[in-house]
XYZ file of C-alpha atoms in Angstrom:
531
model
C -3.260 9.712 23.102
C -3.156 10.452 19.373
C -5.190 8.122 17.177
C -3.217 5.930 14.813
C -3.039 7.514 11.368
C -4.965 6.049 8.438
C -1.786 5.217 6.517
C -0.405 1.748 5.854
C 1.718 -0.184 3.377
C 1.883 -3.789 2.211
C 4.877 -5.652 3.598
C 6.428 -8.637 1.849
C 9.776 -10.324 1.314
C 8.806 -11.272 -2.257
C 10.170 -8.763 -4.797
C 8.204 -7.235 -7.647
C 8.456 -8.915 -11.039
C 11.095 -7.033 -12.987
C 10.209 -8.236 -16.478
C 8.027 -7.546 -19.473
C 4.832 -9.419 -20.292
C 6.674 -11.167 -23.155
C 9.361 -12.403 -20.769
C 6.684 -13.636 -18.363
C 5.060 -15.557 -21.246
C 8.414 -17.117 -22.120
C 8.829 -18.265 -18.524
C 5.349 -19.811 -18.464
C 5.922 -21.616 -21.789
C 9.256 -22.999 -20.543
C 7.851 -24.112 -17.190
C 4.463 -25.489 -18.300
C 4.571 -26.254 -22.047
C 1.932 -28.994 -21.931
C -0.433 -27.425 -19.409
C -3.613 -25.822 -20.725
C -3.328 -22.063 -20.887
C -6.547 -20.989 -22.632
C -9.915 -22.608 -23.276
C -12.737 -21.042 -25.297
C -15.868 -22.945 -24.282
C -18.203 -21.659 -27.064
C -15.881 -22.756 -29.914
C -14.194 -25.656 -28.163
C -10.725 -24.302 -29.024
C -7.860 -25.002 -26.607
C -4.247 -23.918 -26.227
C -1.454 -25.360 -24.136
C 1.192 -22.870 -23.043
C 3.468 -24.063 -25.857
C 0.658 -23.547 -28.377
C -0.242 -20.167 -26.889
C 3.362 -19.004 -27.129
C 3.560 -20.162 -30.761
C 0.346 -18.395 -31.793
C 1.212 -15.193 -29.904
C 4.508 -15.046 -31.807
C 2.709 -15.673 -35.095
C 0.292 -12.797 -34.457
C 3.152 -10.550 -33.305
C 5.116 -11.226 -36.502
C 1.991 -10.527 -38.553
C 1.438 -7.202 -36.828
C 5.081 -6.333 -37.336
C 4.767 -7.123 -41.056
C 1.919 -4.623 -41.145
C 4.150 -1.882 -39.793
C 3.420 -2.116 -36.062
C 6.424 -1.322 -33.902
C 7.439 -0.219 -30.446
C 5.231 2.556 -29.082
C 2.638 2.278 -31.884
C -0.976 2.105 -30.775
C -3.027 -0.952 -31.742
C -6.740 -0.782 -30.954
C -8.813 -3.796 -30.025
C -12.588 -3.606 -30.293
C -14.018 -6.992 -29.399
C -15.771 -8.970 -26.714
C -14.114 -11.882 -24.918
C -12.538 -14.339 -27.328
C -9.165 -16.112 -27.683
C -7.990 -13.608 -30.297
C -8.249 -10.871 -27.649
C -5.687 -12.719 -25.531
C -3.401 -13.374 -28.516
C -3.409 -9.690 -29.457
C -2.860 -8.641 -25.825
C 0.344 -10.669 -25.622
C 1.433 -10.073 -29.228
C 1.404 -6.294 -28.804
C 3.402 -6.699 -25.580
C 5.975 -8.761 -27.520
C 6.408 -5.848 -29.939
C 6.364 -3.084 -27.370
C 3.222 -1.715 -29.049
C 0.560 -0.080 -26.894
C -2.773 -1.933 -26.818
C -5.742 0.440 -26.761
C -8.825 -1.200 -25.230
C -12.059 -0.034 -26.848
C -15.355 -0.826 -25.164
C -17.622 -2.896 -27.497
C -20.550 -0.811 -26.272
C -19.034 2.287 -27.892
C -20.770 3.720 -30.911
C -19.307 5.874 -33.691
C -18.849 9.102 -31.722
C -17.000 7.362 -28.873
C -15.056 5.097 -31.252
C -13.769 8.046 -33.279
C -12.743 9.868 -30.091
C -10.751 6.879 -28.735
C -9.034 6.175 -32.087
C -8.027 9.790 -32.595
C -7.112 10.639 -29.019
C -4.753 7.673 -28.698
C -3.533 7.718 -32.305
C -4.475 4.154 -33.219
C -2.866 3.131 -36.529
C -4.164 -0.438 -36.712
C -7.447 -1.706 -35.308
C -8.322 -5.320 -34.530
C -12.083 -5.777 -34.335
C -14.825 -8.375 -34.473
C -17.261 -7.960 -37.376
C -20.483 -8.015 -35.369
C -22.129 -9.030 -32.106
C -25.876 -9.331 -31.676
C -27.277 -6.029 -33.040
C -23.882 -4.296 -33.291
C -22.445 -4.036 -36.812
C -18.818 -3.129 -36.147
C -17.833 -3.192 -39.835
C -20.420 -0.544 -40.627
C -19.365 1.626 -37.685
C -15.681 1.486 -38.649
C -16.572 2.397 -42.241
C -18.589 5.334 -40.924
C -15.680 6.847 -38.932
C -12.857 6.221 -41.416
C -12.863 9.767 -42.760
C -12.858 11.190 -39.220
C -9.838 9.052 -38.259
C -7.020 9.835 -40.718
C -4.437 8.025 -38.587
C -6.227 4.653 -38.868
C -4.322 2.807 -41.605
C -5.844 -0.644 -41.415
C -8.492 -2.763 -39.706
C -8.038 -6.509 -39.148
C -11.274 -8.425 -38.649
C -11.288 -11.353 -36.216
C -12.440 -14.469 -38.085
C -11.384 -13.243 -41.521
C -8.808 -15.403 -43.323
C -6.309 -12.550 -43.340
C -6.344 -12.498 -39.532
C -5.858 -16.245 -39.291
C -2.974 -16.044 -41.761
C -1.088 -13.387 -39.818
C 2.608 -14.174 -39.928
C 5.882 -12.573 -40.853
C 9.621 -12.745 -40.459
C 12.156 -11.616 -37.911
C 12.493 -11.461 -34.174
C 11.180 -9.058 -31.597
C 12.739 -6.011 -29.910
C 15.288 -7.058 -27.323
C 15.417 -3.751 -25.471
C 11.847 -3.542 -24.141
C 11.706 -2.385 -20.524
C 9.207 -3.113 -17.722
C 8.406 0.585 -17.402
C 7.460 0.986 -21.074
C 3.814 1.952 -21.704
C 1.919 -1.098 -22.933
C -1.793 -0.379 -22.522
C -4.326 2.467 -22.722
C -7.689 1.993 -21.066
C -10.391 4.630 -21.309
C -12.016 5.321 -17.983
C -15.763 5.773 -18.107
C -15.815 9.347 -16.867
C -19.105 10.692 -15.580
C -18.416 14.125 -17.090
C -16.609 15.087 -20.265
C -14.706 12.732 -22.530
C -13.132 9.513 -21.178
C -9.481 9.701 -20.131
C -6.900 7.213 -21.431
C -5.159 5.688 -18.428
C -1.713 4.638 -19.679
C -0.231 1.547 -18.025
C 3.158 -0.191 -18.195
C 4.294 -3.820 -18.129
C 5.343 -3.242 -14.497
C 1.949 -1.764 -13.581
C -0.307 -4.511 -14.857
C 1.924 -7.590 -14.728
C 2.733 -7.078 -11.047
C -0.851 -6.244 -10.170
C -2.088 -9.414 -11.860
C 0.626 -11.402 -10.101
C -0.239 -10.113 -6.614
C -3.988 -10.513 -7.096
C -3.269 -14.148 -7.995
C -0.851 -14.612 -5.094
C -3.438 -13.481 -2.574
C -5.993 -16.052 -3.754
C -3.297 -18.738 -3.849
C -3.056 -19.447 -7.580
C -0.764 -22.177 -8.904
C -0.456 -23.913 -12.276
C -3.308 -26.173 -11.110
C -5.893 -23.380 -11.208
C -8.513 -22.844 -13.915
C -10.027 -19.364 -13.891
C -13.473 -18.788 -15.408
C -13.702 -15.216 -16.734
C -17.157 -13.882 -17.617
C -15.820 -10.364 -16.905
C -14.701 -8.231 -19.884
C -11.154 -8.407 -21.254
C -11.431 -4.766 -22.362
C -11.328 -3.818 -18.675
C -8.637 -4.493 -16.071
C -10.856 -7.055 -14.337
C -10.488 -9.419 -17.291
C -7.123 -8.639 -18.861
C -5.122 -7.971 -15.654
C -6.789 -9.686 -12.694
C -7.757 -12.547 -15.009
C -5.334 -13.053 -17.883
C -2.151 -11.756 -16.217
C -2.896 -13.408 -12.878
C -3.183 -16.690 -14.794
C -0.088 -16.101 -16.947
C 2.140 -15.210 -13.997
C 1.134 -18.445 -12.203
C 0.962 -20.841 -15.150
C -2.805 -21.198 -14.638
C -5.521 -21.625 -17.280
C -8.045 -19.036 -18.475
C -11.537 -20.362 -19.301
C -13.730 -18.152 -21.502
C -17.422 -19.014 -20.931
C -18.738 -16.710 -23.674
C -18.262 -13.407 -25.458
C -20.590 -11.525 -23.121
C -21.961 -12.423 -19.714
C -24.618 -15.114 -19.549
C -25.252 -16.699 -16.126
C -26.161 -20.153 -17.450
C -23.200 -20.248 -19.851
C -20.915 -19.229 -17.009
C -22.034 -22.011 -14.677
C -21.913 -24.497 -17.589
C -18.289 -23.506 -18.222
C -17.396 -23.886 -14.526
C -18.917 -27.357 -14.500
C -17.555 -28.550 -17.854
C -14.004 -27.253 -17.330
C -13.790 -27.921 -13.595
C -12.921 -24.291 -12.896
C -11.357 -23.552 -9.511
C -11.958 -19.805 -9.611
C -14.793 -17.572 -10.852
C -14.852 -13.792 -11.279
C -17.710 -11.324 -11.359
C -19.329 -8.190 -10.040
C -22.016 -8.831 -7.397
C -24.848 -8.524 -9.944
C -23.310 -11.399 -11.927
C -23.258 -13.656 -8.889
C -26.815 -12.598 -8.044
C -27.899 -13.590 -11.594
C -26.134 -16.965 -11.333
C -27.643 -17.741 -7.932
C -31.037 -16.704 -9.269
C -31.145 -19.275 -12.087
C -34.140 -21.577 -11.762
C -31.889 -24.621 -12.306
C -28.964 -23.299 -10.222
C -28.931 -26.382 -7.979
C -28.373 -28.703 -10.953
C -24.879 -27.356 -11.714
C -21.872 -29.141 -10.242
C -19.743 -26.322 -8.868
C -17.720 -28.416 -6.415
C -14.471 -27.716 -8.299
C -14.602 -24.050 -7.228
C -12.610 -22.850 -4.229
C -11.999 -19.157 -4.875
C -12.699 -16.220 -7.138
C -12.841 -12.454 -7.100
C -15.775 -10.155 -6.600
C -15.251 -6.474 -7.341
C -16.890 -3.411 -8.834
C -19.370 -2.692 -6.041
C -20.101 -3.874 -2.489
C -21.320 -7.420 -1.986
C -24.469 -7.895 0.094
C -23.934 -10.172 3.098
C -26.578 -12.693 2.058
C -25.098 -12.985 -1.436
C -21.617 -13.582 -0.010
C -22.949 -16.316 2.272
C -24.488 -18.147 -0.682
C -21.394 -17.702 -2.870
C -19.212 -19.236 -0.165
C -21.526 -22.139 0.613
C -23.710 -22.980 -2.391
C -21.019 -22.069 -4.975
C -18.223 -23.640 -2.858
C -16.110 -20.463 -3.114
C -15.000 -20.444 0.523
C -11.887 -18.397 -0.289
C -13.522 -15.801 -2.566
C -11.812 -12.415 -2.396
C -13.154 -8.873 -2.492
C -10.922 -6.508 -4.454
C -10.983 -2.728 -4.737
C -9.242 -0.414 -7.157
C -9.523 1.669 -10.287
C -8.193 1.551 -13.839
C -5.613 4.203 -12.961
C -4.080 1.843 -10.374
C -3.773 -1.203 -12.638
C -6.403 -1.805 -10.988
C -6.254 -3.358 -7.473
C -5.072 -1.476 -4.374
C -6.722 -3.521 -1.603
C -7.958 -7.091 -1.366
C -9.281 -9.451 1.289
C -7.221 -12.493 2.214
C -8.056 -16.181 1.905
C -8.778 -16.680 5.604
C -10.768 -13.486 6.229
C -14.142 -13.846 7.944
C -17.542 -12.914 6.523
C -17.488 -9.507 8.186
C -14.230 -8.535 6.485
C -15.415 -9.898 3.110
C -18.655 -7.899 3.169
C -17.915 -4.922 5.379
C -14.510 -4.001 3.923
C -12.573 -4.034 0.645
C -9.612 -5.748 2.300
C -6.205 -4.347 3.111
C -3.406 -2.951 1.021
C -1.563 -5.194 -1.446
C 2.150 -5.922 -1.028
C 4.453 -3.140 -2.275
C 1.668 -0.541 -2.175
C 0.735 2.273 0.235
C -2.704 3.627 1.069
C -3.839 6.503 3.216
C -7.110 8.306 4.008
C -7.042 12.115 3.918
C -9.266 15.132 4.390
C -10.252 16.052 0.801
C -9.961 19.778 1.496
C -6.594 19.860 3.285
C -4.827 16.605 2.418
C -4.285 15.899 6.132
C -4.119 12.185 6.966
C -7.091 11.402 9.230
C -7.137 9.055 12.203
C -8.333 5.468 11.889
C -12.102 5.296 12.022
C -12.535 8.706 10.383
C -13.864 9.006 6.812
C -11.817 10.728 4.120
C -10.539 10.367 0.569
C -8.639 7.163 -0.186
C -5.257 7.693 -1.847
C -2.777 5.079 -3.065
C 0.889 5.100 -4.108
C 3.337 2.585 -5.534
C 4.174 0.508 -8.605
C 0.500 0.273 -9.625
C -0.106 3.988 -10.222
C -0.484 4.691 -13.942
C 2.083 6.544 -16.024
C -0.626 9.165 -16.631
C -3.569 10.018 -18.860
C -2.528 9.757 -22.513
C -1.580 13.206 -23.829
C -3.390 14.953 -20.970
C -0.799 16.255 -18.470
C -3.224 18.660 -16.784
C -5.755 15.933 -16.011
C -2.918 13.691 -14.838
C -1.731 16.382 -12.419
C -5.278 16.675 -11.031
C -5.307 12.946 -10.208
C -1.697 12.295 -9.069
C -0.187 14.771 -6.615
C 3.452 15.843 -6.275
C 4.073 13.030 -3.808
C 2.991 10.382 -6.298
C -0.330 9.705 -4.561
C -3.287 8.768 -6.761
C -6.438 10.477 -5.458
C -9.278 7.998 -5.976
C -12.291 10.236 -5.315
C -13.641 7.495 -3.032
C -14.615 8.067 0.597
C -13.198 5.403 2.879
C -12.624 4.541 6.520
C -9.533 2.646 7.667
C -10.241 0.372 10.610
C -7.776 -0.246 13.439
C -6.635 -3.483 11.769
C -5.786 -1.670 8.506
C -8.814 -2.970 6.593
C -10.687 -0.358 4.580
C -14.391 0.248 4.102
C -15.404 2.322 1.098
C -18.422 4.372 2.114
C -19.059 6.074 -1.235
C -17.775 8.525 -3.761
C -17.003 12.036 -2.535
C -19.577 13.308 -4.996
C -22.106 10.605 -3.954
C -22.177 11.536 -0.264
C -25.570 12.949 0.755
C -25.658 15.978 3.034
C -29.148 16.092 4.546
C -29.809 18.976 6.916
C -26.125 19.146 7.771
C -25.821 15.401 8.429
C -23.360 13.390 6.294
C -25.197 10.348 4.941
C -23.236 7.507 3.349
C -25.352 5.584 0.772
C -23.444 2.322 1.340
C -24.688 2.025 4.936
C -28.331 2.430 3.880
C -27.914 0.031 0.939
C -26.448 -2.652 3.191
C -29.372 -2.287 5.597
C -32.051 -2.358 2.892
C -30.519 -5.552 1.453
C -31.930 -7.261 4.545
C -35.502 -6.410 3.466
C -37.124 -9.684 2.322
C -38.631 -8.131 -0.822
C -35.475 -6.383 -2.042
C -32.988 -8.150 -4.353
C -30.755 -5.126 -4.980
C -30.729 -1.444 -4.041
C -28.901 1.796 -4.806
C -29.243 4.970 -2.757
C -28.660 8.511 -4.064
C -29.282 12.056 -2.917
C -31.881 14.255 -4.557
C -32.464 18.007 -4.174
C -34.777 19.060 -1.335
C -35.868 22.600 -0.479
C -35.989 22.052 3.264
C -32.967 19.809 3.902
C -30.790 20.566 0.876
C -30.762 16.875 -0.054
C -33.049 13.972 0.671
C -32.439 10.225 0.528
C -33.798 8.321 -2.492
C -33.668 4.533 -2.926
C -33.879 2.669 -6.243
C -34.817 -0.963 -5.589
C -34.932 -4.147 -7.638
C -37.521 -6.526 -6.179
C -37.177 -10.274 -5.795
C -40.657 -10.649 -7.286
C -40.793 -8.828 -10.649
C -44.532 -8.346 -10.205
C -44.240 -7.053 -6.643
C -44.633 -3.519 -5.298
C -42.872 -1.564 -2.577
C -43.510 2.006 -1.493
C -41.796 4.636 0.613
C -44.166 4.058 3.533
C -43.352 0.339 3.696
C -39.626 1.088 3.524
C -39.956 3.738 6.257
C -41.747 1.235 8.479
C -38.952 -1.298 7.901
C -36.369 1.333 8.893
C -38.219 2.645 11.941
C -36.300 2.043 15.132
C -33.406 0.423 13.225
C -32.023 3.292 11.140
C -31.664 6.967 12.055
C -34.602 8.992 10.729
C -32.393 11.182 8.556
C -31.054 8.079 6.769
C -34.505 6.671 5.993
C -35.299 7.014 2.258
C -38.024 9.552 1.624
C -38.353 8.484 -2.004
C -38.460 4.900 -3.305
C -38.448 3.889 -6.974
C -38.896 0.267 -8.111
C -36.751 -0.485 -11.186
C -35.770 -3.563 -13.210
C -32.031 -2.821 -13.044
C -29.374 -0.117 -12.769
C -27.304 1.720 -15.400
C -23.739 0.339 -15.173
C -20.230 1.242 -16.274
C -18.114 -1.371 -18.065
C -16.373 -2.183 -14.799
C -19.605 -3.050 -13.023
C -20.022 0.191 -11.087
C -23.502 1.654 -10.934
C -23.842 5.034 -12.664
C -25.299 6.886 -9.708
C -25.232 10.179 -11.587
C -27.831 8.745 -13.990
C -29.981 7.593 -11.061
C -29.751 11.054 -9.487
C -30.836 12.646 -12.780
C -33.726 10.172 -13.105
C -34.887 10.890 -9.554
C -34.627 14.652 -10.035
C -36.744 14.426 -13.201
C -39.366 12.367 -11.391
C -39.560 14.944 -8.581
C -39.821 17.785 -11.054
C -42.796 15.931 -12.469
């Protein structure tokens, strides 16, 4: 009997949203004019949907008066703040393309993003902590001849944005509306270009699967400059008439829990390390988190013990795990509200409505049987238009059949749920054995001294590659060596999966989306071995 193929699609009777982001905003304003739409906890500023619609239109008219039109690129270089949301929706009103620029960028990366996308107008915040954005923009002006103007958030001229006239009436859902630079591990970042249809529908379905209504209040400590914040957060809220709560510009665990308590948030987002930091606060038990019922955890796998505490101590019984990538708007799979602990920690859920996923042999493209590992591919409304002005790199990622090749290794279970077992390039081949870091990481999370762990392969003369574990300890002053880890693994983990090298670290290098930069860990381990 032939094994069932690792290929499935999301069934639903509910059609896709066939509208622009501006039209969705109009619907929300008409349906919920007096409901809160946006709350900025640090400044105390609040907007109802009627007020949000009014201010979005004001900003859109101001941008139009400054020469911004359909298809023009408007950069935004800022951390989480209400102005970010206003500009997100104002550019959509105009049919302009919002270019998200990571606030961690410095002059070299900034100049590349501005020039590669052709940004004509930049909206930026003047400074944040030790970052002087005004000085950096001044430094790159000569390198960026296409940059006509910079508007500074907080300056009077930004607050006075206004103008005359209406907005384009012929905008289409398939128009490009957003460019997000993926944090590539090699070479320059690529500008994933996304449409209204891409991101509005993805936000809508992410929200549907966690049961959002206009009663929900979503606390977003995740960045707006990434899909996690601006799509899964802002657009999920907009498409359901829910409220976005901003706890701070950057992530702070205490500020986040304060915002949940003060605003009676029903949903909280984060990557696992954020939840670990919140649970680790000395005064965690003093926060009233009983208003929470759901949320989304994404970016990297969630340890079982962390998930248990999130569901019980944080009252997030319906928390969802989501998986995706910027190029797919971003979510392709997600757990459901009634899934058990095993599905929430051992899988990344099942395919979203209106999407297809399959698992294939990377070398041949053959769809593998369920239970076999292979490359995860996805197809449907969520797949990006392409990489901005890079047709060759687009063709490398999206095949002739419209399938986006993720580069992730996954296994589809019999029930259609998927487990991501690593990146193709992260898989360790030790003495001919395929070793999946995720399996070892999950096991080592059960060690009482280990708070977090990442496993990578390092060069080895005898076996080709050897297993190396980077660990963060629960006790900052504690120690843990390879011999102790080997003893913990003995009899419980195959010998070839047992880490030969163990490094104790304070934390891991991360991408903006919360993924650990394993290439940097591999390089660090290789340097240490070279001595």
